[in-house]
Coordinates of C-alpha atoms and ligand atoms in Angstrom, one line a residue:
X455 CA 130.6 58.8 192.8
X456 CA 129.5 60.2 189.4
X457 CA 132.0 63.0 188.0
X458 CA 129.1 66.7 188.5
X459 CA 129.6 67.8 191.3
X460 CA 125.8 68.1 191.0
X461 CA 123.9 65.9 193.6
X462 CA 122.9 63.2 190.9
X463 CA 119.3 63.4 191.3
X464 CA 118.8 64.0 187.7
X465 CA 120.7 62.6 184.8
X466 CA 120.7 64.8 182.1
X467 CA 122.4 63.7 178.4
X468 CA 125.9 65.3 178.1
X469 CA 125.0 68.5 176.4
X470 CA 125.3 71.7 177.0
X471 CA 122.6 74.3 176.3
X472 CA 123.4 78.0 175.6
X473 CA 121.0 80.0 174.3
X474 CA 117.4 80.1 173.0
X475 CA 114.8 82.0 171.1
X476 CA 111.6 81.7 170.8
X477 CA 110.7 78.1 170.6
X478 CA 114.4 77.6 169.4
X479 CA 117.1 76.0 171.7
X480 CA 120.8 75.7 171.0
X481 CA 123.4 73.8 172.5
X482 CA 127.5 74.8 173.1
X483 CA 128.4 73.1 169.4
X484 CA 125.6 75.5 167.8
X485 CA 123.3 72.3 166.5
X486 CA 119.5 73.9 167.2
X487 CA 116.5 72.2 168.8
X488 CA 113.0 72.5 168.8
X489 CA 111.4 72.7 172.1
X490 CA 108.2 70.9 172.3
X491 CA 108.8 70.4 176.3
X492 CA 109.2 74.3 177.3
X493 CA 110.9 73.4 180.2
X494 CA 108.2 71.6 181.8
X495 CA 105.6 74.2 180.1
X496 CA 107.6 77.2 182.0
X497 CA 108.9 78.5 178.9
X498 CA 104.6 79.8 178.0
X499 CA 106.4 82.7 176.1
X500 CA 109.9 81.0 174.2
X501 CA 113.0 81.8 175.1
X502 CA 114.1 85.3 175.6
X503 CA 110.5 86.8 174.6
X504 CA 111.9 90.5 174.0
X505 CA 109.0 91.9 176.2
X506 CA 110.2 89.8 179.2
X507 CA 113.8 90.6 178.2
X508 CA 113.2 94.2 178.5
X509 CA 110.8 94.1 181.5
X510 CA 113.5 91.7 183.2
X511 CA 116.5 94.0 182.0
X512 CA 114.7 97.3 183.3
X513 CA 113.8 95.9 186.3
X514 CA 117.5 95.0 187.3
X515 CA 118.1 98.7 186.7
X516 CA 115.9 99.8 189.7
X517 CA 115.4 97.6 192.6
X518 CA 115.9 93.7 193.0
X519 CA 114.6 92.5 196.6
X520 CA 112.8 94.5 199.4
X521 CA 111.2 91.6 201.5
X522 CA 107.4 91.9 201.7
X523 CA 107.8 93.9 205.0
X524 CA 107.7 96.7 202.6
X525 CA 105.4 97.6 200.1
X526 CA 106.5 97.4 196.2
X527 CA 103.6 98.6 193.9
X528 CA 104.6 95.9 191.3
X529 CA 103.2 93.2 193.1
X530 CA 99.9 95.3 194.3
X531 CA 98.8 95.6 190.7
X532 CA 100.0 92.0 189.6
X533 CA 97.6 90.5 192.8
X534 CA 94.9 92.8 191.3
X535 CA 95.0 91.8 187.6
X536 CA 94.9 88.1 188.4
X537 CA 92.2 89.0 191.0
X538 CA 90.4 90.7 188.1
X539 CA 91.1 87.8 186.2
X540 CA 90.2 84.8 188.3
X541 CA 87.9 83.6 191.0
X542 CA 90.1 84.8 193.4
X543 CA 90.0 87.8 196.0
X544 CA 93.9 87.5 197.1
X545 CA 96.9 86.3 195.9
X546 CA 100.3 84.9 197.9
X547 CA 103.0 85.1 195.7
X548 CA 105.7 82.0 195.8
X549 CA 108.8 81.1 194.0
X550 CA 107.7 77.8 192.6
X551 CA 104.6 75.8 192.1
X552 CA 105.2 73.5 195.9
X553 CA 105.3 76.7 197.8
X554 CA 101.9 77.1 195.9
X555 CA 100.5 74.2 197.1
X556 CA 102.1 74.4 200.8
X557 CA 100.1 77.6 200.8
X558 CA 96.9 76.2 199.4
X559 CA 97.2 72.9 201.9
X560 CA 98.1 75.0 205.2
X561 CA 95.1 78.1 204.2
X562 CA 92.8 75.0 203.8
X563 CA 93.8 73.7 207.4
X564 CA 93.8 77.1 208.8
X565 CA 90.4 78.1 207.2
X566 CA 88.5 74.9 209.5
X567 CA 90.5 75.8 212.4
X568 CA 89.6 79.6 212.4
X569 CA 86.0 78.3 211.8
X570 CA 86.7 76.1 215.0
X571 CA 86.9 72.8 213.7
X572 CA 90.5 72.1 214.2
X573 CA 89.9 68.2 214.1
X574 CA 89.3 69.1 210.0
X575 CA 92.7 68.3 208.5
X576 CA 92.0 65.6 206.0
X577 CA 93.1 66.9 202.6
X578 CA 92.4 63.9 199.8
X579 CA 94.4 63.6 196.5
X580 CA 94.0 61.5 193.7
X581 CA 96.2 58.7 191.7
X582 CA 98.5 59.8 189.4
X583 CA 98.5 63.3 190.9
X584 CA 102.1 65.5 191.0
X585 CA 102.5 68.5 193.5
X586 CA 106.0 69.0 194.1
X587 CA 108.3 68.2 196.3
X588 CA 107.9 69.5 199.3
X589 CA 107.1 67.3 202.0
X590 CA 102.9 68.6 201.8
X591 CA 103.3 68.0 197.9
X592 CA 104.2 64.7 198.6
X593 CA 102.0 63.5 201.0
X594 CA 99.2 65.7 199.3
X595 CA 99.8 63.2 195.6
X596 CA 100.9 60.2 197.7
X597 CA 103.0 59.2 195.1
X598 CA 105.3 56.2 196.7
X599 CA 107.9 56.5 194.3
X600 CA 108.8 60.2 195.9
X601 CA 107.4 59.0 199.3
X602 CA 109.5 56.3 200.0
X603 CA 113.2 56.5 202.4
X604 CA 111.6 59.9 203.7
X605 CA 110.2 59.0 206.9
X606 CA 106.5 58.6 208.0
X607 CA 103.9 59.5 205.9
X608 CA 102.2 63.0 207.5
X609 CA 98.9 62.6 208.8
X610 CA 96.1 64.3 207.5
X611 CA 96.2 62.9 203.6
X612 CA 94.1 60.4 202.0
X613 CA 94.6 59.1 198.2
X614 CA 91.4 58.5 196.6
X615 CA 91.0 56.6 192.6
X616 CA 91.2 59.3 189.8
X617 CA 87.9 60.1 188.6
X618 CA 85.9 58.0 190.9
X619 CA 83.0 59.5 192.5
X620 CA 81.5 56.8 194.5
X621 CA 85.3 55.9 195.9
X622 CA 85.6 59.9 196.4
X623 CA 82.0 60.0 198.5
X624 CA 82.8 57.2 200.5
X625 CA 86.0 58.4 201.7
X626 CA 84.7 62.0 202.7
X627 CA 83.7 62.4 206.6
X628 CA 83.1 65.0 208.8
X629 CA 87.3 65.6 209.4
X630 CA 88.0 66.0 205.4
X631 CA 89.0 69.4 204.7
X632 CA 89.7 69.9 201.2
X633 CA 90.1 68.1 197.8
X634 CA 93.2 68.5 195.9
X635 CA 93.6 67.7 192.0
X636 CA 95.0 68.8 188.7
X637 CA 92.0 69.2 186.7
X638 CA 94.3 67.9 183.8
X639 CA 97.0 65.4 185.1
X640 CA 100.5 66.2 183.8
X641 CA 103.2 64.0 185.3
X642 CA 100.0 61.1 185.6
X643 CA 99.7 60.6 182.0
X644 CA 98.1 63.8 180.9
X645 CA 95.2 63.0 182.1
X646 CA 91.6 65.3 181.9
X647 CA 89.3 65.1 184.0
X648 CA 85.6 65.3 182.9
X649 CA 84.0 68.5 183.3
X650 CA 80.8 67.0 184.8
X651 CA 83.3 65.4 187.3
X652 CA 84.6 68.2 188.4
X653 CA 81.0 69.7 188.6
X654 CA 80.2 67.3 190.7
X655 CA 83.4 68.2 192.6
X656 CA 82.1 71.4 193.4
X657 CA 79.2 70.2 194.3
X658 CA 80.5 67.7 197.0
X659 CA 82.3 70.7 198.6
X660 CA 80.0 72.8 198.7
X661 CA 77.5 70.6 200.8
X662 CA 80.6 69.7 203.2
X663 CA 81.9 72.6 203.6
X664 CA 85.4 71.5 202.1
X665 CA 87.5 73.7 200.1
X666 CA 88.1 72.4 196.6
X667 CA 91.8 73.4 195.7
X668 CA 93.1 73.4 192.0
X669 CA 96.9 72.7 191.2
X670 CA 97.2 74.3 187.9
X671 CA 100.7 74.9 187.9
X672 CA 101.1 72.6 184.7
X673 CA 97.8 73.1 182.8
X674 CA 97.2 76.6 183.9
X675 CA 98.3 80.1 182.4
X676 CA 96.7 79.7 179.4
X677 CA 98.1 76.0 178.2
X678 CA 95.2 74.4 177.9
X679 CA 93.5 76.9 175.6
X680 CA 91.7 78.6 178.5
X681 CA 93.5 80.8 181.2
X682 CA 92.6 78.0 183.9
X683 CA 92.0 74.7 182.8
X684 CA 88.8 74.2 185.3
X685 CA 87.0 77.4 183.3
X686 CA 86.2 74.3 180.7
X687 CA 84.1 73.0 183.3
X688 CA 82.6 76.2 184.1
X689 CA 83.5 76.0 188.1
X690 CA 85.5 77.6 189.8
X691 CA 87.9 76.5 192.9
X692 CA 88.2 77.7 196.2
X693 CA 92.2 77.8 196.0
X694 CA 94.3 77.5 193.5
X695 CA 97.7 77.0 193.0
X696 CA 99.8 78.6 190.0
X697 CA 103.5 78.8 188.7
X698 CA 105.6 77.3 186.0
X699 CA 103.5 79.1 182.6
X700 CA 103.0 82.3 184.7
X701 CA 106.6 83.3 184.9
X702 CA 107.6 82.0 182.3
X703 CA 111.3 81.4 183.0
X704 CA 111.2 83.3 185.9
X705 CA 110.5 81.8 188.9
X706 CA 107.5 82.8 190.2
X707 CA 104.5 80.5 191.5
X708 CA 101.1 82.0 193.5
X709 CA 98.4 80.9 195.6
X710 CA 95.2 82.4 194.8
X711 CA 91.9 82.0 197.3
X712 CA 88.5 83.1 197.5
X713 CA 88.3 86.3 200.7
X714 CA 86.3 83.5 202.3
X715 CA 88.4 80.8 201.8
X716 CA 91.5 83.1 203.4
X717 CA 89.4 83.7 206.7
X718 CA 92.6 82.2 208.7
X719 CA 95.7 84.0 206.8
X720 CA 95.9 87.1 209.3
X721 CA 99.2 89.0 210.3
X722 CA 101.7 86.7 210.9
X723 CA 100.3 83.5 209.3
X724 CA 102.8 82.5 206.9
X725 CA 105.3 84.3 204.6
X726 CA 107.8 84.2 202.1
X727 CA 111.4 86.1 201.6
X728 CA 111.2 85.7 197.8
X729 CA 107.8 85.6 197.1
X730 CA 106.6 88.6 194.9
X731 CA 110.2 89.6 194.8
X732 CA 110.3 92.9 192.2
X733 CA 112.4 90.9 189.7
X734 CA 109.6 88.2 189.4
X735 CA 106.4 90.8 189.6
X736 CA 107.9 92.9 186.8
X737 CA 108.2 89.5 184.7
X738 CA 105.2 88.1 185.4
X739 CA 103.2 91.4 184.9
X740 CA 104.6 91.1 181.2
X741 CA 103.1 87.1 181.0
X742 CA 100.2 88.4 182.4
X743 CA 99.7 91.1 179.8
X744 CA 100.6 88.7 176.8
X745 CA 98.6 85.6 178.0
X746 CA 95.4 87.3 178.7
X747 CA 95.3 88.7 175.3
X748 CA 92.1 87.5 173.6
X749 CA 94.5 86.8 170.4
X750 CA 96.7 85.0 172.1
X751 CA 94.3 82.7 173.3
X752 CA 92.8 82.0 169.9
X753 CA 96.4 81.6 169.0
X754 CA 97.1 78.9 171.0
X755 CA 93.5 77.2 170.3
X756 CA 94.4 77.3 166.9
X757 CA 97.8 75.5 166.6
X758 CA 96.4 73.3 169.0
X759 CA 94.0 72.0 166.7
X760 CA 96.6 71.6 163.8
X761 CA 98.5 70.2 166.3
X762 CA 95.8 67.2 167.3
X763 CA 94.7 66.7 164.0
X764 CA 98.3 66.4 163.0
X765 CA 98.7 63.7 166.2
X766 CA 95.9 62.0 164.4
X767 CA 97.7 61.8 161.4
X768 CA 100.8 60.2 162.7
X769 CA 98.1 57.6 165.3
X770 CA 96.5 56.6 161.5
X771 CA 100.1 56.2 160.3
X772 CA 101.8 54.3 163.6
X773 CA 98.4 52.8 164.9
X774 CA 100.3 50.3 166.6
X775 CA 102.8 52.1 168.3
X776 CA 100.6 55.4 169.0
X777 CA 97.5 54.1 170.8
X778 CA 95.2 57.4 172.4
X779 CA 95.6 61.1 172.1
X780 CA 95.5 62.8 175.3
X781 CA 94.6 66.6 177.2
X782 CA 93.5 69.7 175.7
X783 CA 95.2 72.6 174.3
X784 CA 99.1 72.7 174.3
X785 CA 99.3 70.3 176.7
X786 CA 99.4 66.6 175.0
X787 CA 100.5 63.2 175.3
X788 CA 100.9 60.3 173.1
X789 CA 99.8 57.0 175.1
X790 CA 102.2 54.6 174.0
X791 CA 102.6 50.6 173.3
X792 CA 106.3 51.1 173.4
X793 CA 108.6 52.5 175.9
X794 CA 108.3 56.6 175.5
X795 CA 111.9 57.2 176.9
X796 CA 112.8 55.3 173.5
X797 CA 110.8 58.3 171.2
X798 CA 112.2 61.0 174.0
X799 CA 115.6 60.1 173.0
X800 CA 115.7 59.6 168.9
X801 CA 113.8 63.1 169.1
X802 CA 116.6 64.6 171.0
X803 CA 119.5 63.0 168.7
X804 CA 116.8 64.6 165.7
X805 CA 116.9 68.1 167.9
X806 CA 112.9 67.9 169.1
X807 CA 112.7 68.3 172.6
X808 CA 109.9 66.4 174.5
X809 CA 109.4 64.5 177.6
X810 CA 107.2 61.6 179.1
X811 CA 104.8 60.9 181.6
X812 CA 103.3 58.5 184.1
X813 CA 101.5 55.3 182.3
X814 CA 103.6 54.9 178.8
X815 CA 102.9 58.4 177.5
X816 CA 105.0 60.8 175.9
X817 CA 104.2 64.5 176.6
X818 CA 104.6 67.3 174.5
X819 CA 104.7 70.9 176.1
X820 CA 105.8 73.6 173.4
X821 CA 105.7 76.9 174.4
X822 CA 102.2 78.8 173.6
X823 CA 103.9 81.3 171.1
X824 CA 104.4 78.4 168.3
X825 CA 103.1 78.3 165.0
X826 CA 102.2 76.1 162.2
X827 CA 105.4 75.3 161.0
X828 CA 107.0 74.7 164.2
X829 CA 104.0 72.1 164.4
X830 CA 104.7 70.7 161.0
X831 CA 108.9 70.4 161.8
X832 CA 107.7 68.7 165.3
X833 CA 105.6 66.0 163.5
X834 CA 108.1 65.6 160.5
X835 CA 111.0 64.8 163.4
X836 CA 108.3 62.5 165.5
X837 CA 107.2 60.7 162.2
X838 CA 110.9 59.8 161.9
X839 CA 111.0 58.9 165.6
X840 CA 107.9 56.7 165.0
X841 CA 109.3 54.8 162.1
X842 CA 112.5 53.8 163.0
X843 CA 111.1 52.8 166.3
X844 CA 108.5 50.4 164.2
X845 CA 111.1 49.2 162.1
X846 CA 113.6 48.5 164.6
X847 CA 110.7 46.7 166.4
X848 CA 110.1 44.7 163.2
X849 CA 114.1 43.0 162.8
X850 CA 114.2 42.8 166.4
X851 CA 116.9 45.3 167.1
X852 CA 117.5 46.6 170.3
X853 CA 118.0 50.9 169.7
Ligands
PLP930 C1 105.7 71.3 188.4 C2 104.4 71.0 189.2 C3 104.4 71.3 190.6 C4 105.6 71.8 191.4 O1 106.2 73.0 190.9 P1 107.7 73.4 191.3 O2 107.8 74.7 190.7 O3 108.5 72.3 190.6 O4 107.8 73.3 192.7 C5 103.2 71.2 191.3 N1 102.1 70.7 190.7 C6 102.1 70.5 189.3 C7 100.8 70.0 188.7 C8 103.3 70.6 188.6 O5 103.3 70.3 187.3

């Protein structure tokens, strides 16, 4: 038995964090960290942003819970500004990105049955994918690592080779009912996919009469230099699933679907305590309003290019440690030769926060308010990382 109380399903390094600001994080003995990780790119705004401070704050003041029995404006006018801003028609809000995609998955199920196809159930993920942890995110990314001691697979979900169009063809018949990816992979590797793939995507669906459904929990909300990550490839989804970047901090996590696609969700359908709770609407309506400003956008396309060409820089300088440069926008990794759990951990001992991902790669999240010189400190910590890492690897030395 470990000492926490805390069922040990995570190990976390024996420090205690107190406070934060902006990208800033500090820990009980006052030494100050850089967060490049965001907490899993949650964190879109910093740490105690004062807009969602005061919007969280004022909010408190009035009214916490109602149950969606009732009607709250709040969460009326935060369904119709990411209507206005999406392809979507409706909005279910969750508490966290798997309730998203539970929604998405059991919408999609529902939309073939209402159309009276009820033998349509097949939902087909792809390698590498992540969509929580529910027992539909699960099955959805038939990951075997988070599959494995928890009974049967469900029926119903097929795992096809990321990126692979001929493997995806040949696996669709007439009982597939929708096509579930990341258009960029997070916990896979950071991984893009091709817009002409997802085209193509699109394409598929809309001769099968499947419903494509987006997870952009991770690269949504404005990460990848875009509001929605698939906008690159100039489609658009039939669902969508949204959280983490949205609420940033708070939890909060939607479902957004075409009125077609929602044929099926009538009275009764499905539901959530939480969901759209006022606390969360009156946060996320003050993301919303910062992320969809044009500046903030170019803000975020900006330091992301200093930030890739200052990735290059480091690839030239460690070209045998650091071998590709991977995603778009504020979402990166750093495809490794070496372990990246050995890089995660010098950083934090040098107060830079980052994490890794699937296939060698290390993964760097900051949250979308940075600047240059947060950039600049980042790479100056990392360049460290990087060399002691090379010369330990030189002598031999175990770190
Ligand atoms: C984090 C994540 C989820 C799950 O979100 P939770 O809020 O942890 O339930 C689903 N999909 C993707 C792509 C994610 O990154």
């Amino acid at each position: 038995m470990s000492n926490s109380p805390l069922m040990p399903v995570y190990t976390p390094p024996p420090t205690d964090f107190v406070s934060g600001k902006g990208a800033m994080v500090f820990d009980a003995n006052g030494k100050r960290y850089l967060d490049f990780l965001a907490g899993i790119a949650v964190n879109s705004l910093g740490h105690c942003h004062p807009k969602l401070v005061a919007a969280l704050t004022d909010q408190a003041n009035k009214l916490w819970h109602m149950s969606n029995v009732y009607q709250t404006e709040l969460q009326q006018t935060l369904a119709a500004k990411w209507v206005s801003a999406t392809f979507a028609d409706y909005v279910f809000f969750t508490n966290s990105g798997t309730e998203a995609i539970e929604a998405c998955l059991k919408l999609t199920r529902k939309y073939h049955f209402t159309k009276g196809k009820p033998e349509k159930i097949d939902i087909i993920g792809f390698d590498g994918a992540f969509h929580g942890r529910s027992y539909g995110g699960i099955n959805a990314a038939g990951n075997q690592n988070y599959l494995n001691g928890f009974g049967p697979p469900l029926p119903g979900f097929k795992q096809c080779k990321f990126g692979d169009i001929e493997a995806l063809l040949a696996m669709i018949d007439e009982n597939t009912a929708g096509i579930i990816l990341e258009p960029i992979q997070g916990e896979g590797g950071v991984r893009a996919l091709e817009p002409e793939y997802l085209r193509a995507l699109r394409s598929i669906c809309n001769e099968n009469d499947i419903l494509l459904i987006f997870d952009e929990v991770q690269c949504g909300a404005a990460r990848s230099g875009k509001l929605f990550a698939h906008e690159w490839a100039d489609i658009t989804p039939d669902v969508m699933a949204i959280a983490k970047g949205i609420g940033g901090g708070f939890p909060l996590g939607a479902c957004l679907a075409t009125e077609q696609a929602s044929i099926g969700m009538v009275k009764g359908t499905h539901g959530s305590t939480y969901g759209g709770n006022p606390l969360a609407m009156a946060v996320g309506h003050a993301v919303f309003d910062e992320i969809t400003q044009p500046e903030f956008l170019e803000n975020v396309n900006s330091v992301a290019n200093y930030l890739v060409q200052s990735l290059e820089g480091l690839k030239d300088a460690y070209p045998d440690i650091i071998l590709e440069i991977r995603g778009k926008g504020l979402l990166r990794g750093l495809k490794l030769s070496i372990d990246p759990l050995i890089i995660r951990d010098l950083a934090f001992q040098n107060g830079l926060l980052v994490t890794v991902a699937a296939g060698n790669v290390l993964r760097i999240l900051p949250p979308l308010i940075i600047d240059q010189g947060n950039v600049s400190e980042a790479i100056s910590i990392l360049d460290k990382c990087f060399a002691s890492a090379q010369a330990s690897q030189k002598t031999g030395e175990a770190l």
